[in-house]
XYZ file of C-alpha atoms in Angstrom:
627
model
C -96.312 -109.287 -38.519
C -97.798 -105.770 -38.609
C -96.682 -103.706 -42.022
C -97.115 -100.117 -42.162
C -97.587 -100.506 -46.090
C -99.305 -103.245 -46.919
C -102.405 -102.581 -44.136
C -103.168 -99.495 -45.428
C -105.433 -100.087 -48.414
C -105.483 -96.170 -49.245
C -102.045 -95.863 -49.028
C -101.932 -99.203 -51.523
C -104.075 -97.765 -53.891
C -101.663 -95.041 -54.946
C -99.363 -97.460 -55.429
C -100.485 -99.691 -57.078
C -103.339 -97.435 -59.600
C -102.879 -93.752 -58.629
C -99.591 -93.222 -59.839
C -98.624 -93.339 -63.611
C -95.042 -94.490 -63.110
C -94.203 -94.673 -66.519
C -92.763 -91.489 -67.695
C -91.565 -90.554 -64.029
C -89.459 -93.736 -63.967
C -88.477 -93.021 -67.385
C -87.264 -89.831 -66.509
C -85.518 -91.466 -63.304
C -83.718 -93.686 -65.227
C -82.612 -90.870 -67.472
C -83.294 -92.906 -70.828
C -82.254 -90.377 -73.752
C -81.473 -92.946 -76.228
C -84.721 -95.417 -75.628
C -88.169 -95.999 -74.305
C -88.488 -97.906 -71.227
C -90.188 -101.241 -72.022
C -93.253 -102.288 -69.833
C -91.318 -105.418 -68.599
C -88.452 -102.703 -66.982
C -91.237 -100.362 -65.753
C -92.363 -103.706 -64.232
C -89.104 -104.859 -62.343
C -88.751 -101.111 -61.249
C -92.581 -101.163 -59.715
C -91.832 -104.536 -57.812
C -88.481 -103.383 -56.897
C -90.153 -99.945 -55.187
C -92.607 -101.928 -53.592
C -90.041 -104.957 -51.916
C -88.129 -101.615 -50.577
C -91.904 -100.282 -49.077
C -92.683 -103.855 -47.724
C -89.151 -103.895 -45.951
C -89.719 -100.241 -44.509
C -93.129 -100.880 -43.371
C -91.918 -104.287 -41.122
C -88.634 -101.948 -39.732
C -91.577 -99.070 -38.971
C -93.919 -101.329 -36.847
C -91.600 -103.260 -35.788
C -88.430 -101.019 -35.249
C -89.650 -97.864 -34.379
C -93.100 -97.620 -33.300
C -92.721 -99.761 -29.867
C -89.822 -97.249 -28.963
C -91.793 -93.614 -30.144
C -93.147 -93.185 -26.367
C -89.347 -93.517 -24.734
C -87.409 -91.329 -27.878
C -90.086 -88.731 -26.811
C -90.017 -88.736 -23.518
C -85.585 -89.264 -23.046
C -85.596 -86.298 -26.232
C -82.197 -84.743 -26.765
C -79.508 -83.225 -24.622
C -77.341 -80.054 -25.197
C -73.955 -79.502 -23.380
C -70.555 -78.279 -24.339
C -72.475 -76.992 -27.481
C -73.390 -80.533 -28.998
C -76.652 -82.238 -29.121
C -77.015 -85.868 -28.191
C -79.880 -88.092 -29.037
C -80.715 -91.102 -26.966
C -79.648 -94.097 -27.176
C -82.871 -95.851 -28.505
C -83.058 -93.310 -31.051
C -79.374 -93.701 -32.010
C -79.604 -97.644 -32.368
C -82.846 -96.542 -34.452
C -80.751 -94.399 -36.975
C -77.816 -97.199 -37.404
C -80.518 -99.750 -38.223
C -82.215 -97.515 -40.725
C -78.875 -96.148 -42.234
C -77.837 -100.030 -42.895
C -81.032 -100.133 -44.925
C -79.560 -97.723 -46.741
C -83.531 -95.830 -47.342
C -82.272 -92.556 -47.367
C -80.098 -93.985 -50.330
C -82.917 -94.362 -52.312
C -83.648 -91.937 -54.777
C -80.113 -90.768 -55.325
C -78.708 -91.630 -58.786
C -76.823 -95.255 -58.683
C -73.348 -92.735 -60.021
C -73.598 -91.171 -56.360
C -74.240 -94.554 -54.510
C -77.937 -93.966 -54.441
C -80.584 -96.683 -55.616
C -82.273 -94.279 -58.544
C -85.739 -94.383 -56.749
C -88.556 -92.055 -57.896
C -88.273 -89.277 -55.333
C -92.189 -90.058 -55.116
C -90.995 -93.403 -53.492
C -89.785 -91.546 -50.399
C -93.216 -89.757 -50.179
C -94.267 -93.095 -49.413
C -91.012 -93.625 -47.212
C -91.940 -90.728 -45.292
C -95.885 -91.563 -44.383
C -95.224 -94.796 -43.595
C -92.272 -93.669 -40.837
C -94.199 -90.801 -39.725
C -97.059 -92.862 -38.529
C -94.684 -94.867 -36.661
C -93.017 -91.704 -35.257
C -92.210 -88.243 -36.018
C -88.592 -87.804 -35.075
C -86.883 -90.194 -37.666
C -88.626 -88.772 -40.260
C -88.283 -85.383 -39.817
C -83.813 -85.710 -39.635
C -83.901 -88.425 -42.556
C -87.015 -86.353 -44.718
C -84.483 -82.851 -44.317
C -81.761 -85.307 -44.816
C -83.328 -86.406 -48.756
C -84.568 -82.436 -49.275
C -80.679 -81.681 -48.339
C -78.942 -83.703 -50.892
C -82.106 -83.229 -53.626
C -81.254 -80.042 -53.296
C -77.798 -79.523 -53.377
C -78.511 -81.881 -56.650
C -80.984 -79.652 -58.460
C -78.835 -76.276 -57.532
C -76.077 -78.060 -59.131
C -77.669 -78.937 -62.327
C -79.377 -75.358 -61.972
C -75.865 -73.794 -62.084
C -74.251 -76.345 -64.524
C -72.324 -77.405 -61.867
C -73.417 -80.970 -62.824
C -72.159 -82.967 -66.205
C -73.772 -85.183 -67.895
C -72.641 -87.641 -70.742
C -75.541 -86.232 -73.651
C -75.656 -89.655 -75.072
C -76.285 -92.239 -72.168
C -77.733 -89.491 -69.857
C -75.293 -90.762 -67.006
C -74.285 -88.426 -64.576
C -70.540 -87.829 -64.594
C -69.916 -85.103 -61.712
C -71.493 -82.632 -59.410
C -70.808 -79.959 -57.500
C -71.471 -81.459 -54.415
C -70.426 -85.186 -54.672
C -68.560 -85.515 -51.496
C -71.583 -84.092 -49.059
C -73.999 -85.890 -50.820
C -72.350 -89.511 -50.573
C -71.785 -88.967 -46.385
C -75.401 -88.079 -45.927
C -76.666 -91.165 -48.016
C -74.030 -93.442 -46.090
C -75.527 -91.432 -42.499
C -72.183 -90.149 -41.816
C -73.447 -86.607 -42.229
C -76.783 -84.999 -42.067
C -78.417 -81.722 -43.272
C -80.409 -78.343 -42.092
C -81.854 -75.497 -43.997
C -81.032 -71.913 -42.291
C -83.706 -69.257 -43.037
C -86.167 -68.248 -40.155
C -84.414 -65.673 -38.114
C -86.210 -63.389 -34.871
C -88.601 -60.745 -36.351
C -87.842 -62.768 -40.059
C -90.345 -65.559 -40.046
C -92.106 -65.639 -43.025
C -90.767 -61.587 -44.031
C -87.868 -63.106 -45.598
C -87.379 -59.822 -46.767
C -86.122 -58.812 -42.447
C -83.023 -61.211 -43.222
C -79.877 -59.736 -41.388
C -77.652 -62.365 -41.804
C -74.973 -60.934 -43.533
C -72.527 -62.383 -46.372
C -69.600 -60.397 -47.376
C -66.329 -61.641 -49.138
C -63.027 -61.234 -47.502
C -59.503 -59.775 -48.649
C -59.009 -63.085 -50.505
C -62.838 -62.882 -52.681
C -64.177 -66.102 -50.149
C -67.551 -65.606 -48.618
C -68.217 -65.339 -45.274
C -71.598 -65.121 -43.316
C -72.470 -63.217 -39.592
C -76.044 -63.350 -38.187
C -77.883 -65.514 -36.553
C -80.598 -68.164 -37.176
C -83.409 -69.290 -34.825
C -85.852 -72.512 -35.129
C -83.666 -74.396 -36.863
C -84.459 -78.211 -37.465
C -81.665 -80.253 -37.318
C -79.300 -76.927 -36.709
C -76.480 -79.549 -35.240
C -75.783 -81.515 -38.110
C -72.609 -80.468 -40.661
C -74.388 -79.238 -43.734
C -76.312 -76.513 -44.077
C -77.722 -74.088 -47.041
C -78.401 -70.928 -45.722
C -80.024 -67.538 -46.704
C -78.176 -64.809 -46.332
C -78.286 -60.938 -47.134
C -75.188 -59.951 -49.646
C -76.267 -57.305 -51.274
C -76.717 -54.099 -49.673
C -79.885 -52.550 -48.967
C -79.709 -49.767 -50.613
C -78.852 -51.045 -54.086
C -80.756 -54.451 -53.976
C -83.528 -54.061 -51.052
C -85.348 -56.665 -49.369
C -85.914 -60.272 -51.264
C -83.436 -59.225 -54.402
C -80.695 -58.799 -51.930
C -80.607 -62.540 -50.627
C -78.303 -65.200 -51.976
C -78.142 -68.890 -50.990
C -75.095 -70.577 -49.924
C -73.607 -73.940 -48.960
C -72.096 -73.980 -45.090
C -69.983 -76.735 -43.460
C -70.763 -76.607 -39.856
C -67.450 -78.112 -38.688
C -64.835 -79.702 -39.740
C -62.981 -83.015 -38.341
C -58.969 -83.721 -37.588
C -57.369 -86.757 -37.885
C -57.844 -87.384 -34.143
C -60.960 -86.631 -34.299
C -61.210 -83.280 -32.668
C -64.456 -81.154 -33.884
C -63.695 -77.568 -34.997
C -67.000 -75.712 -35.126
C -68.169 -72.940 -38.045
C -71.175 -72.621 -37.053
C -72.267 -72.580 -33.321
C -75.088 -73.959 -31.566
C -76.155 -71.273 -28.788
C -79.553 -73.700 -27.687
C -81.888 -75.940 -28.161
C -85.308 -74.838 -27.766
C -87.863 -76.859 -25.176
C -91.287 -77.311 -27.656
C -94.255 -78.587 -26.753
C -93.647 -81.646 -28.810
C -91.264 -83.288 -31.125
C -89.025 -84.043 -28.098
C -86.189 -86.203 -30.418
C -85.843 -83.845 -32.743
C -83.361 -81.084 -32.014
C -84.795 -77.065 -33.077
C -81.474 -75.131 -32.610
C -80.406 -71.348 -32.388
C -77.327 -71.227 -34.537
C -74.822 -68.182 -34.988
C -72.521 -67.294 -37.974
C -69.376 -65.754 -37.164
C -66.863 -65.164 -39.783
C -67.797 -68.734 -40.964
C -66.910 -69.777 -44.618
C -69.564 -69.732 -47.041
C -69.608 -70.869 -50.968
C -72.088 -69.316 -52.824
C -74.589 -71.166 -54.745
C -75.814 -69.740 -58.675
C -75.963 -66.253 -58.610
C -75.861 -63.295 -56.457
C -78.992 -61.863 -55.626
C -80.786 -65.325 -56.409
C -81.218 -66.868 -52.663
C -84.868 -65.955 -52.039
C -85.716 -67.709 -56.321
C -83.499 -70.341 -55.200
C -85.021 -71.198 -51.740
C -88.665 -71.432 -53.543
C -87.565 -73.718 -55.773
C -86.622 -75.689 -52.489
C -89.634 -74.634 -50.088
C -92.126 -76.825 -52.541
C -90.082 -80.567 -51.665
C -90.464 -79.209 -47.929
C -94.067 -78.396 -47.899
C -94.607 -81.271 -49.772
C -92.827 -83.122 -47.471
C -94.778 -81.693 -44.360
C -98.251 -83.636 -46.536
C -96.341 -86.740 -45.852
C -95.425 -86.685 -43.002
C -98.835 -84.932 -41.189
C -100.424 -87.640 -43.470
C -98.583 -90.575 -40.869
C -99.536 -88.895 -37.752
C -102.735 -88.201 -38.921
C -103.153 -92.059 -39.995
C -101.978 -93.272 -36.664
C -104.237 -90.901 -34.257
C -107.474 -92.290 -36.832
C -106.234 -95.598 -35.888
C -106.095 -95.448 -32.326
C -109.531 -93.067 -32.399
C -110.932 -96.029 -34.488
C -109.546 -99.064 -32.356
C -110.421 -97.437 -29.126
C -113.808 -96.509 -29.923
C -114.460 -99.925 -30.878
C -113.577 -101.275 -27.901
C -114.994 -98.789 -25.687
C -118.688 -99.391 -24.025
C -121.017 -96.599 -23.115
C -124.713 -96.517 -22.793
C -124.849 -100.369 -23.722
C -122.939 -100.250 -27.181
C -119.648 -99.537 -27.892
C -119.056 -95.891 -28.626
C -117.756 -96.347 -32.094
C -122.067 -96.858 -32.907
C -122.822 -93.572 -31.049
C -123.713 -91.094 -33.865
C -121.306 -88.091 -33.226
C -118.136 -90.428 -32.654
C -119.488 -92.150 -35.627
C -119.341 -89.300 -37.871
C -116.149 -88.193 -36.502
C -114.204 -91.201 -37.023
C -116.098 -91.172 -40.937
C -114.783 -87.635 -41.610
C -111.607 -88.440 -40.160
C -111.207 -91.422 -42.739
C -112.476 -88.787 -45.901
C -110.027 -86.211 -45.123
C -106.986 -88.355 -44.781
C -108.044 -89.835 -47.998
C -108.245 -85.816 -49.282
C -104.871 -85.555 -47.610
C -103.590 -88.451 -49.359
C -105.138 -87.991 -52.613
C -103.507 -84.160 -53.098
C -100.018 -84.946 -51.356
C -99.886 -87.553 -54.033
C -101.119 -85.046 -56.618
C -98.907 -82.394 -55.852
C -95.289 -84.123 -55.451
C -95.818 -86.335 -58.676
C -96.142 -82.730 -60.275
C -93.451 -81.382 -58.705
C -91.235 -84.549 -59.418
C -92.047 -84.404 -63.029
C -90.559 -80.953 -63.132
C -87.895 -81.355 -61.543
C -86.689 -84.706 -63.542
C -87.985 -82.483 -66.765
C -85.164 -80.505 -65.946
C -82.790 -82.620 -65.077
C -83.605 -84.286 -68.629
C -83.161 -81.069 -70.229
C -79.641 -80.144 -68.962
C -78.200 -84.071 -69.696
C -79.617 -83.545 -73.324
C -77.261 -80.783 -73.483
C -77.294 -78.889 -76.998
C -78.719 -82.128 -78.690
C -82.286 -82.962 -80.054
C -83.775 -79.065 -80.306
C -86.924 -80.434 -81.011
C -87.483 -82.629 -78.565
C -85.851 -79.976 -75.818
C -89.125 -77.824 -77.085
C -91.327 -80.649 -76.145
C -89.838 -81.214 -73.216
C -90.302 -77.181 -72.226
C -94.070 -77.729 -72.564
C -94.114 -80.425 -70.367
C -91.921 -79.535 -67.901
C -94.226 -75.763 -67.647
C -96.945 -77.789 -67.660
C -96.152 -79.597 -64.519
C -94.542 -76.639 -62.795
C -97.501 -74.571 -62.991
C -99.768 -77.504 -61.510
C -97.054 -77.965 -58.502
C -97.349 -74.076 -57.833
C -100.650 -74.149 -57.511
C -100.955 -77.476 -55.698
C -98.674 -76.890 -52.565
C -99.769 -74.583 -50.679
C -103.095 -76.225 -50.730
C -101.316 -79.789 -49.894
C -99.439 -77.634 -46.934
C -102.614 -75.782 -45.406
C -105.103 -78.836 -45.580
C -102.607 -81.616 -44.688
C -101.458 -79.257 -41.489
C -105.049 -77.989 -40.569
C -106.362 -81.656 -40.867
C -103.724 -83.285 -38.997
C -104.487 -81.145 -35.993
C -107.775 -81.956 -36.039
C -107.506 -85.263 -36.738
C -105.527 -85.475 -33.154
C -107.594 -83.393 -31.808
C -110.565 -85.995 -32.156
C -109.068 -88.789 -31.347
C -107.723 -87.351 -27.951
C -111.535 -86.312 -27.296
C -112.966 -89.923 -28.805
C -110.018 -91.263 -25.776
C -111.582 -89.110 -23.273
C -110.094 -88.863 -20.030
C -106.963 -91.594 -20.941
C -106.790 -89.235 -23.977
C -105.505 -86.709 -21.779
C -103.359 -88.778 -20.031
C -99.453 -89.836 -21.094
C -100.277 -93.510 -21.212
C -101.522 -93.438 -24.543
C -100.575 -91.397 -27.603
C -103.508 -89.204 -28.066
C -101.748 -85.964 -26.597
C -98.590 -87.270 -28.189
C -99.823 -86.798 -31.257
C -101.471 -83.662 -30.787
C -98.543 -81.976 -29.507
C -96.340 -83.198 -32.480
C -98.923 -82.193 -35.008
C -99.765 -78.796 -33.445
C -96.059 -77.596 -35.455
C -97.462 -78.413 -38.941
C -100.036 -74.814 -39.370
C -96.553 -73.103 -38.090
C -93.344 -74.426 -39.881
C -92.477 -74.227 -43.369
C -94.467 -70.974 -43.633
C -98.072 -70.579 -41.674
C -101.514 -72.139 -42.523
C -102.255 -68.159 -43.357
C -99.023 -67.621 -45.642
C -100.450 -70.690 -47.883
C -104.007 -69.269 -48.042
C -102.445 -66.060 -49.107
C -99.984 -67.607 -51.824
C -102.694 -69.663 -53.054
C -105.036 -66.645 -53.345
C -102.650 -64.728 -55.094
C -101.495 -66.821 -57.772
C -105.201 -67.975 -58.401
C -106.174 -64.418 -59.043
C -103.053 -62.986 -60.497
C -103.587 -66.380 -62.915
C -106.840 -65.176 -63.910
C -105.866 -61.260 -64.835
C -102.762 -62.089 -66.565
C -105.084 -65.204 -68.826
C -108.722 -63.937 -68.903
C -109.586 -65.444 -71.892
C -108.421 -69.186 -70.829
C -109.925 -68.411 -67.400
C -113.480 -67.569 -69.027
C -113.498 -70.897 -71.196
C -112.367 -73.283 -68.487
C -115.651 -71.468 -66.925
C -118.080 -72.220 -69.885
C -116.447 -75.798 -70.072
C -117.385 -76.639 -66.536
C -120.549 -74.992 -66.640
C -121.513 -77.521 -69.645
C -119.816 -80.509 -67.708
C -121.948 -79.883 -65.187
C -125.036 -79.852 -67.378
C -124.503 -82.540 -69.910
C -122.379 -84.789 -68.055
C -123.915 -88.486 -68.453
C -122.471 -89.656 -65.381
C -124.143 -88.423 -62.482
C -120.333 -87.639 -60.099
C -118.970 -86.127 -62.853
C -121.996 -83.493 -63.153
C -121.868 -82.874 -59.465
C -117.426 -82.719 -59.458
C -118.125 -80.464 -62.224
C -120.902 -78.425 -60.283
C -118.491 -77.820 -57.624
C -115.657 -76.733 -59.604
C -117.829 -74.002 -61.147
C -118.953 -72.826 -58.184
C -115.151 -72.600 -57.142
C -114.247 -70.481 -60.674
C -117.530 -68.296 -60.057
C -116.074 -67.414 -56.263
C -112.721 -66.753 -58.292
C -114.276 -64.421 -60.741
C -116.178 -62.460 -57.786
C -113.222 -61.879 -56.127
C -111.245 -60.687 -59.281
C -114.609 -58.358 -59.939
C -114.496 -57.057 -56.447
C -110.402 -56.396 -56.394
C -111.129 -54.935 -60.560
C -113.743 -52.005 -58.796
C -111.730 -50.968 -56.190
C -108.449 -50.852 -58.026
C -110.475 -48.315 -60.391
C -111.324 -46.367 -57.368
C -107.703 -45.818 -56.681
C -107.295 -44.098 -60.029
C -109.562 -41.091 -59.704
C -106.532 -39.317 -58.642
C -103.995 -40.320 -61.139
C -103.940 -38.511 -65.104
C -105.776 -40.448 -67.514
C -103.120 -40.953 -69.726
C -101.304 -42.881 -66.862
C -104.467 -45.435 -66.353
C -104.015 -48.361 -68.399
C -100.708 -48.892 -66.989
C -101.682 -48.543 -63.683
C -105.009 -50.638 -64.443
C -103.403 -53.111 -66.366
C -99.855 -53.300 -65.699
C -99.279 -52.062 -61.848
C -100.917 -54.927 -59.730
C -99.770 -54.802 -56.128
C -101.252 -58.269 -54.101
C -100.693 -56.214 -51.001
C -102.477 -53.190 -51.722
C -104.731 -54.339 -54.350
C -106.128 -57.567 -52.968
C -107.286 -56.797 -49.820
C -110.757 -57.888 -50.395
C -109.445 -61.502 -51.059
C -107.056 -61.590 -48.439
C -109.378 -61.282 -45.611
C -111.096 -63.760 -47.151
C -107.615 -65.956 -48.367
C -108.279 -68.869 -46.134
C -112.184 -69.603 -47.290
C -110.829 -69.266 -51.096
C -108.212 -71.826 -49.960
C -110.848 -74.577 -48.939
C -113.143 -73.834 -52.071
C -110.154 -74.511 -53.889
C -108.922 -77.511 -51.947
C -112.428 -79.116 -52.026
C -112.236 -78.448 -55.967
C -108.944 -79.792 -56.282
C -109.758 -82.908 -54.615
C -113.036 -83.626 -56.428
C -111.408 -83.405 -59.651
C -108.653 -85.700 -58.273
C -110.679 -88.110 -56.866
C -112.971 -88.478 -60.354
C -110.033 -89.004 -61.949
C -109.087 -92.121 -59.333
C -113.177 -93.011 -60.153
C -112.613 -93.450 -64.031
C -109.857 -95.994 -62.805
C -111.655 -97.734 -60.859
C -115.045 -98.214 -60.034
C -114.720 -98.695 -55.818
C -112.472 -95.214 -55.690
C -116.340 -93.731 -56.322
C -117.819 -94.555 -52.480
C -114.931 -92.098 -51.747
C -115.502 -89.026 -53.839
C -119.528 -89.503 -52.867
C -118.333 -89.091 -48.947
C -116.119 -86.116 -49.970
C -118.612 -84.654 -52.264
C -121.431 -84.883 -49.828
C -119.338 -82.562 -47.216
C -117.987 -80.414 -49.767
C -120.456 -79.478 -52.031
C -122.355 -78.153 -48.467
C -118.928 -76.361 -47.371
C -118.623 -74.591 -50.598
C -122.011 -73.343 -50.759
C -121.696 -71.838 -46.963
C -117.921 -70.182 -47.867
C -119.245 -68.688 -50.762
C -122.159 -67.094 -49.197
C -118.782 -66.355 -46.447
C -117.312 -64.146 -49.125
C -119.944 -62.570 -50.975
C -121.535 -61.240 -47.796
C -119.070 -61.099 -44.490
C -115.924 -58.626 -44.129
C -116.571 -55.124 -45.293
C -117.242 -53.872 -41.975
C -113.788 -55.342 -40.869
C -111.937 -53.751 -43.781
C -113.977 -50.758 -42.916
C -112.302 -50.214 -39.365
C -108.727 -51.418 -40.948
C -108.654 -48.616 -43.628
C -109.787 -45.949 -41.888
């Protein structure tokens, strides 16, 4: 019987080597009074993988043969509900009697105390059997995650400081339906003219005679928008005191509430559903706010801090899940091309399909290998965190070490997802994109999945904030990282630039070679913005210029040098990223090296030809901009 986990030898690899499960399932299991013995972290590891065995039989066997009909029937809107199909339905039950989206929710809230990393896992494997299960149960887990980590954010959530068991959180009743199924979850942001200027929000939230919130706007492209949780981002501070992102709070919205008969009383309506190109089953909604009750979660003010902290599961999550589609369209490129003759030979031994299907194959394992990267980071943090607030006023000195580690692992999250979000995205399009042209003609067609899985994938560059939006983040924090730490930039440069010279082994010179070249691009760009922000001081007293110089950095005026050029930084950094990653998986084991040599051999060309992109392309562009 076909298993979505156990035939994918990549996928096997991370669980089995490229994941040090140790402290994360230490931290799981919330241990403050012991060390997790190696025979535990061994039942946990075998447990984890009988619950990725099961998921990968209900995936092939469950979902998969049904993914062409769930598209095709979609959803239907009437009397301002949405109702899946049938198939699809009979597809949730079974998967809610698994109980997987139980699985990383603490055993005190019904959950089975899974690594969160686990559902990364989850989430690939379901996505490459379809997209529309995955992307309700994936918001389903960020939901209840989150409305866990606000709570412990806000102290909202108790813990006894001796066992490290949770005893209650804000939350407990939403959280337990949307484990069981009998609820599900949507985050409210995106609103028309408000994409990714969070700042636009018009949503309003005012209180009423009686101090309770209350929210009036309303909210377009919004996944899931039919379900009976939401946390939405609202403006409640007015403009004129708190402008733009410091005037946004967050807040917790029941949808509708339920009689005893029955009967459905809506807060929040559904005005449409929209008709997109693809991801038929899964319902994008226009939702409006009327009056509706609101609770407010942490602090006034905090929504737009608060929704970051949230934004790096989902982008995360959107690695996972381009990472399935992009694993299924290789597959069928791979199998088709194979079987297809042209010219006497099968067209899998023609040279350009050959070197398709062989880049293909490197950049899902790049995909792979910094989706992997980036959400252990981000778990660690989080569970950090969590370990901090159960510990509770106890054990100052290990709450210290604790800081350091949990800063540590924050600061390699930040700068690893928006790179997981713009590669995984970008790559997953073109993934599709070659298989449907490997298919040819039947590509085209509906009786295979090629443009299936193009038009499902062609989302990923958009939601969750664009392709361009992660290049720019990414650019940003890189550079802003560098002028705020010169000095630990500047060593990190001489350190690779030795590496790369006295390295014994012959990938770890080269890995090293291309990381310098990345932190060389860096420093050109920081030299470049450096010049013309002295240019803008000519006109400002002299007294006023290391402040201004030093002090008063604007990434919207001052870096618009590197932004044109935020995208090509992105891949430099990406290809860097990976190398380092995939050296590390090298050291491990000796067969992980074939795969850094076939990234290496692409990248070290790719960064070479951006570079040159950089140093020499744009000024005549910026010329005509800022005239």
């Amino acid at each position: 019987m076909s298993n979505y986990f156990t035939d994918n030898e990549d996928l096997m690899f991370y669980f089995e080597q490229g994941i040090d499960w140790h402290p994360l399932i230490t931290l799981t299991e919330r241990n403050l009074i012991k060390d997790t013995t190696h025979q535990e972290i061994k039942e946990k590891i075998t447990f984890y993988k009988d619950i990725l065995e099961m998921v990968g039989v209900f995936a092939a066997k469950e979902i998969a043969p049904f993914a062409d009909e769930i598209e095709k029937t979609g959803v239907q809107f009437s009397n301002g509900e949405v109702e899946h199909s049938n198939s699809f339905s009979n597809i949730l039950k079974h998967f809610h009697a698994l109980s997987i989206q139980a699985a990383t929710m603490p055993r005190e809230l019904g959950g089975m105390q899974c690594p969160t990393i686990v559902y990364g896992f989850i989430t690939e494997i379901l996505a490459r059997a379809d997209i529309s299960l995955i992307t309700q149960s994936s918001l389903n887990i960020l939901i209840i995650e989150a409305l866990l980590q606000l709570s412990i954010y806000e102290n909202s959530t108790t813990f006894d400081h001796k066992t490290g068991k949770l005893l209650n959180t804000r939350w407990d009743e939403a959280i337990r339906e949307i484990i069981k199924g009998e609820a599900c979850g949507a985050m409210d942001i995106t609103e028309a003219n408000a994409g990714s200027d969070m700042a636009s929000l018009r949503t309003v939230a005012q209180k009423d005679d009686y101090g309770n919130w209350r929210l009036t706007g309303e909210k377009i492209f919004i996944t899931s928008g039919n379900e009976k949780y939401h946390l939405v981002l609202a403006r409640s501070e007015d403009q004129n005191t708190a402008p733009g992102l410091k005037g946004l709070s967050l807040f917790f919205v029941q949808a509708f509430t339920t009689d005893n008969q029955g009967m459905r009383k809506r807060h929040i309506q559904i005005e449409r559903v929209e008709k997109k190109l693809g991801q038929h089953a899964s319902p994008t909604c226009v939702v409006t706010f009327d009056n509706t009750p609101a609770e407010i979660i942490g602090k006034r003010g905090e929504g737009f801090l608060l929704m970051l902290r949230l934004m790096n599961n989902a982008r995360i999550g959107v690695g996972f899940v381009a990472l399935g589609i992009a694993e299924n369209a290789y597959r069928l490129a791979k199998t088709y091309a194979a079987e297809r003759t042209s010219m006497g030979k099968t067209i899998d031994q023609h040279e350009i399909i050959a070197d398709y299907l062989d880049e293909a194959a490197s950049n899902l394992q790049i995909m792979r290998a910094l989706t992997f990267d980036a959400a252990y980071h981000e778990e660690m943090a989080v569970k950090l965190e969590a370990k901090i607030a159960a510990l509770g006023d106890n054990n100052v000195d290990t709450k210290h070490n604790l800081l350091n580690k949990l800063n540590y692992h924050k600061l390699e999250a930040r700068h690893a997802t928006p790179l997981v979000k713009y590669f995984a995205a970008e790559k997953a399009v073109e993934i599709t994109r070659y298989t449907m042209q490997i298919l040819g003609g039947v590509g085209y067609t509906c009786d295979y999945q090629a443009e299936r899985l193009l038009r499902d994938a062609l989302v990923f560059p958009i939601y969750e904030g664009t392709s361009q939006i992660q290049a720019l983040m990414a650019m940003k924090d890189c550079l802003m990282g560098i002028i705020r730490r010169p000095k630990t930039f500047l060593h990190r440069l001489a350190k690779t630039r030795w590496r790369s010279i006295s390295a014994r082994d012959n990938l770890e010179r080269r890995v090293a070679h291309l990381v310098n070249q990345s932190l060389k691009i860096q420093q050109y760009l920081v030299t470049k913005t450096f010049t013309a922000k002295i240019k803008t001081l000519a006109n400002k007293p002299l007294r006023s210029w290391s402040k201004s110089y030093f002090q008063r950095w604007d990434p919207k005026h001052d870096f618009t040098y590197a932004s044109l050029h935020a995208e090509r930084l992105a891949k430099i950094l990406i290809d860097a990223r990976a190398a380092e990653i995939l050296l590390m998986h090298a050291k491990k084991q000796s067969l992980r090296s074939e795969v850094l040599e076939r990234h290496l051999e692409r990248a070290e060309l790719r960064v070479r030809y951006l570079s040159e992109q950089i140093k020499n392309t744009g000024q005549r562009l910026l010329s005509q901009l800022h005239k």
